[in-house]
Amino acid sequence: MNKIVYNVTVSVDPEIHEEWITWMKDIHIPDVMNTGKFLQNRILRVHGEEKNGVTYAVQYTAVNRAELDSYFAEHAPRLQKDHLDKYGNRAVAFRTILEILHETSF
């Protein structure tokens, strides 16, 4: 089975984006990683999609779809609520699931 990337694209209000990124690095991402469902994570800045805010892609890599489904069932509702309670419509998320078909490192 191929690894799965859980991608959360977030448009963040420019007035709070620095606070948001700090919260993500210090609180939210460690909480997600502590579920034990992901191998790695990364935060990427999305360029060219900044009409309504600063846009980021937060990616979590799971070993397979079963681990991701387990995360959705056991942890996602609480962690997504934490994000919504803290930032509301000032950090709007769009989620996608990506399957890694090929990967090369040099």
PDB file of C-alpha atoms in Angstrom:
ATOM      1  CA  MET A   1       0.000   0.000   0.000  1.00  0.00           C
ATOM      2  CA  ASN A   2       1.087   3.552  -0.686  1.00  0.00           C
ATOM      3  CA  LYS A   3       1.618   6.243   1.925  1.00  0.00           C
ATOM      4  CA  ILE A   4      -1.166   8.790   2.288  1.00  0.00           C
ATOM      5  CA  VAL A   5      -0.807  12.551   2.714  1.00  0.00           C
ATOM      6  CA  TYR A   6      -3.549  14.317   4.618  1.00  0.00           C
ATOM      7  CA  ASN A   7      -3.398  17.877   3.282  1.00  0.00           C
ATOM      8  CA  VAL A   8      -5.117  20.733   5.113  1.00  0.00           C
ATOM      9  CA  THR A   9      -5.092  23.973   3.128  1.00  0.00           C
ATOM     10  CA  VAL A  10      -5.848  26.935   5.366  1.00  0.00           C
ATOM     11  CA  SER A  11      -6.577  30.534   4.414  1.00  0.00           C
ATOM     12  CA  VAL A  12      -5.581  32.648   7.402  1.00  0.00           C
ATOM     13  CA  ASP A  13      -6.542  36.240   8.134  1.00  0.00           C
ATOM     14  CA  PRO A  14      -3.375  38.314   7.500  1.00  0.00           C
ATOM     15  CA  GLU A  15      -3.775  40.018  10.892  1.00  0.00           C
ATOM     16  CA  ILE A  16      -3.335  36.734  12.774  1.00  0.00           C
ATOM     17  CA  HIS A  17      -1.257  34.564  10.457  1.00  0.00           C
ATOM     18  CA  GLU A  18       1.952  34.849  12.513  1.00  0.00           C
ATOM     19  CA  GLU A  19       0.119  33.905  15.723  1.00  0.00           C
ATOM     20  CA  TRP A  20      -1.625  31.074  13.851  1.00  0.00           C
ATOM     21  CA  ILE A  21       1.652  29.607  12.554  1.00  0.00           C
ATOM     22  CA  THR A  22       3.164  29.714  16.051  1.00  0.00           C
ATOM     23  CA  TRP A  23       0.088  27.974  17.506  1.00  0.00           C
ATOM     24  CA  MET A  24       0.236  25.354  14.768  1.00  0.00           C
ATOM     25  CA  LYS A  25       3.937  24.629  15.395  1.00  0.00           C
ATOM     26  CA  ASP A  26       3.778  24.708  19.198  1.00  0.00           C
ATOM     27  CA  ILE A  27       0.326  23.265  19.975  1.00  0.00           C
ATOM     28  CA  HIS A  28      -1.786  21.855  17.157  1.00  0.00           C
ATOM     29  CA  ILE A  29       0.746  19.901  15.102  1.00  0.00           C
ATOM     30  CA  PRO A  30       2.298  18.277  18.203  1.00  0.00           C
ATOM     31  CA  ASP A  31      -1.241  17.272  19.285  1.00  0.00           C
ATOM     32  CA  VAL A  32      -1.878  15.709  15.866  1.00  0.00           C
ATOM     33  CA  MET A  33       1.483  13.939  15.818  1.00  0.00           C
ATOM     34  CA  ASN A  34       0.973  12.636  19.372  1.00  0.00           C
ATOM     35  CA  THR A  35      -1.978  10.576  18.094  1.00  0.00           C
ATOM     36  CA  GLY A  36       0.632   8.206  16.661  1.00  0.00           C
ATOM     37  CA  LYS A  37      -1.166   8.070  13.302  1.00  0.00           C
ATOM     38  CA  PHE A  38       1.369  10.020  11.222  1.00  0.00           C
ATOM     39  CA  LEU A  39       5.016   9.581  10.264  1.00  0.00           C
ATOM     40  CA  GLN A  40       5.848  13.211   9.493  1.00  0.00           C
ATOM     41  CA  ASN A  41       4.382  16.630   8.883  1.00  0.00           C
ATOM     42  CA  ARG A  42       5.222  19.864   7.131  1.00  0.00           C
ATOM     43  CA  ILE A  43       3.867  23.375   6.718  1.00  0.00           C
ATOM     44  CA  LEU A  44       4.066  24.955   3.285  1.00  0.00           C
ATOM     45  CA  ARG A  45       3.215  28.483   2.209  1.00  0.00           C
ATOM     46  CA  VAL A  46       0.929  28.582  -0.831  1.00  0.00           C
ATOM     47  CA  HIS A  47       1.774  31.427  -3.195  1.00  0.00           C
ATOM     48  CA  GLY A  48      -0.681  32.942  -5.651  1.00  0.00           C
ATOM     49  CA  GLU A  49      -3.855  32.204  -3.628  1.00  0.00           C
ATOM     50  CA  GLU A  50      -3.780  35.169  -1.282  1.00  0.00           C
ATOM     51  CA  LYS A  51      -6.854  37.223  -2.191  1.00  0.00           C
ATOM     52  CA  ASN A  52      -8.591  36.680   1.147  1.00  0.00           C
ATOM     53  CA  GLY A  53      -5.694  35.804   3.404  1.00  0.00           C
ATOM     54  CA  VAL A  54      -2.353  34.103   3.763  1.00  0.00           C
ATOM     55  CA  THR A  55      -2.634  30.502   2.566  1.00  0.00           C
ATOM     56  CA  TYR A  56      -0.801  27.503   3.979  1.00  0.00           C
ATOM     57  CA  ALA A  57      -0.834  23.775   3.298  1.00  0.00           C
ATOM     58  CA  VAL A  58      -0.265  21.628   6.360  1.00  0.00           C
ATOM     59  CA  GLN A  59       0.567  18.061   5.408  1.00  0.00           C
ATOM     60  CA  TYR A  60       0.633  14.935   7.534  1.00  0.00           C
ATOM     61  CA  THR A  61       1.954  11.644   6.099  1.00  0.00           C
ATOM     62  CA  ALA A  62       0.337   8.380   7.210  1.00  0.00           C
ATOM     63  CA  VAL A  63       1.745   4.952   6.463  1.00  0.00           C
ATOM     64  CA  ASN A  64      -1.584   3.902   4.873  1.00  0.00           C
ATOM     65  CA  ARG A  65      -5.265   4.764   4.515  1.00  0.00           C
ATOM     66  CA  ALA A  66      -6.263   2.596   7.485  1.00  0.00           C
ATOM     67  CA  GLU A  67      -4.137   4.744   9.823  1.00  0.00           C
ATOM     68  CA  LEU A  68      -5.677   7.912   8.388  1.00  0.00           C
ATOM     69  CA  ASP A  69      -9.195   6.502   8.779  1.00  0.00           C
ATOM     70  CA  SER A  70      -8.359   5.620  12.369  1.00  0.00           C
ATOM     71  CA  TYR A  71      -7.221   9.220  12.937  1.00  0.00           C
ATOM     72  CA  PHE A  72     -10.504  10.511  11.473  1.00  0.00           C
ATOM     73  CA  ALA A  73     -12.555   8.225  13.726  1.00  0.00           C
ATOM     74  CA  GLU A  74     -10.601   8.665  16.965  1.00  0.00           C
ATOM     75  CA  HIS A  75      -9.025  12.136  16.922  1.00  0.00           C
ATOM     76  CA  ALA A  76     -10.003  14.461  14.065  1.00  0.00           C
ATOM     77  CA  PRO A  77     -13.308  15.766  15.472  1.00  0.00           C
ATOM     78  CA  ARG A  78     -11.662  16.975  18.697  1.00  0.00           C
ATOM     79  CA  LEU A  79      -8.613  18.459  16.996  1.00  0.00           C
ATOM     80  CA  GLN A  80     -10.643  20.186  14.284  1.00  0.00           C
ATOM     81  CA  LYS A  81     -12.917  21.618  17.003  1.00  0.00           C
ATOM     82  CA  ASP A  82      -9.864  22.986  18.838  1.00  0.00           C
ATOM     83  CA  HIS A  83      -8.847  24.828  15.652  1.00  0.00           C
ATOM     84  CA  LEU A  84     -12.361  26.096  14.968  1.00  0.00           C
ATOM     85  CA  ASP A  85     -12.867  27.241  18.576  1.00  0.00           C
ATOM     86  CA  LYS A  86      -9.589  29.174  18.530  1.00  0.00           C
ATOM     87  CA  TYR A  87      -9.775  30.790  15.079  1.00  0.00           C
ATOM     88  CA  GLY A  88     -13.329  30.444  13.754  1.00  0.00           C
ATOM     89  CA  ASN A  89     -13.663  31.955  10.286  1.00  0.00           C
ATOM     90  CA  ARG A  90     -10.291  33.711  10.582  1.00  0.00           C
ATOM     91  CA  ALA A  91      -8.545  30.482   9.522  1.00  0.00           C
ATOM     92  CA  VAL A  92     -10.690  28.522   7.077  1.00  0.00           C
ATOM     93  CA  ALA A  93      -9.570  24.978   6.239  1.00  0.00           C
ATOM     94  CA  PHE A  94     -10.082  22.799   3.168  1.00  0.00           C
ATOM     95  CA  ARG A  95      -9.002  19.173   3.481  1.00  0.00           C
ATOM     96  CA  THR A  96      -7.811  16.714   0.820  1.00  0.00           C
ATOM     97  CA  ILE A  97      -6.353  13.223   0.872  1.00  0.00           C
ATOM     98  CA  LEU A  98      -3.427  12.488  -1.432  1.00  0.00           C
ATOM     99  CA  GLU A  99      -1.948   9.088  -2.243  1.00  0.00           C
ATOM    100  CA  ILE A 100       1.794   8.986  -2.903  1.00  0.00           C
ATOM    101  CA  LEU A 101       2.276   7.001  -6.112  1.00  0.00           C
ATOM    102  CA  HIS A 102       5.963   7.771  -6.639  1.00  0.00           C
ATOM    103  CA  GLU A 103       8.591   9.524  -4.579  1.00  0.00           C
ATOM    104  CA  THR A 104      12.299  10.134  -5.176  1.00  0.00           C
ATOM    105  CA  SER A 105      14.853  11.745  -2.907  1.00  0.00           C
ATOM    106  CA  PHE A 106      18.323  12.889  -3.917  1.00  0.00           C
TER     107      PHE A 106
END
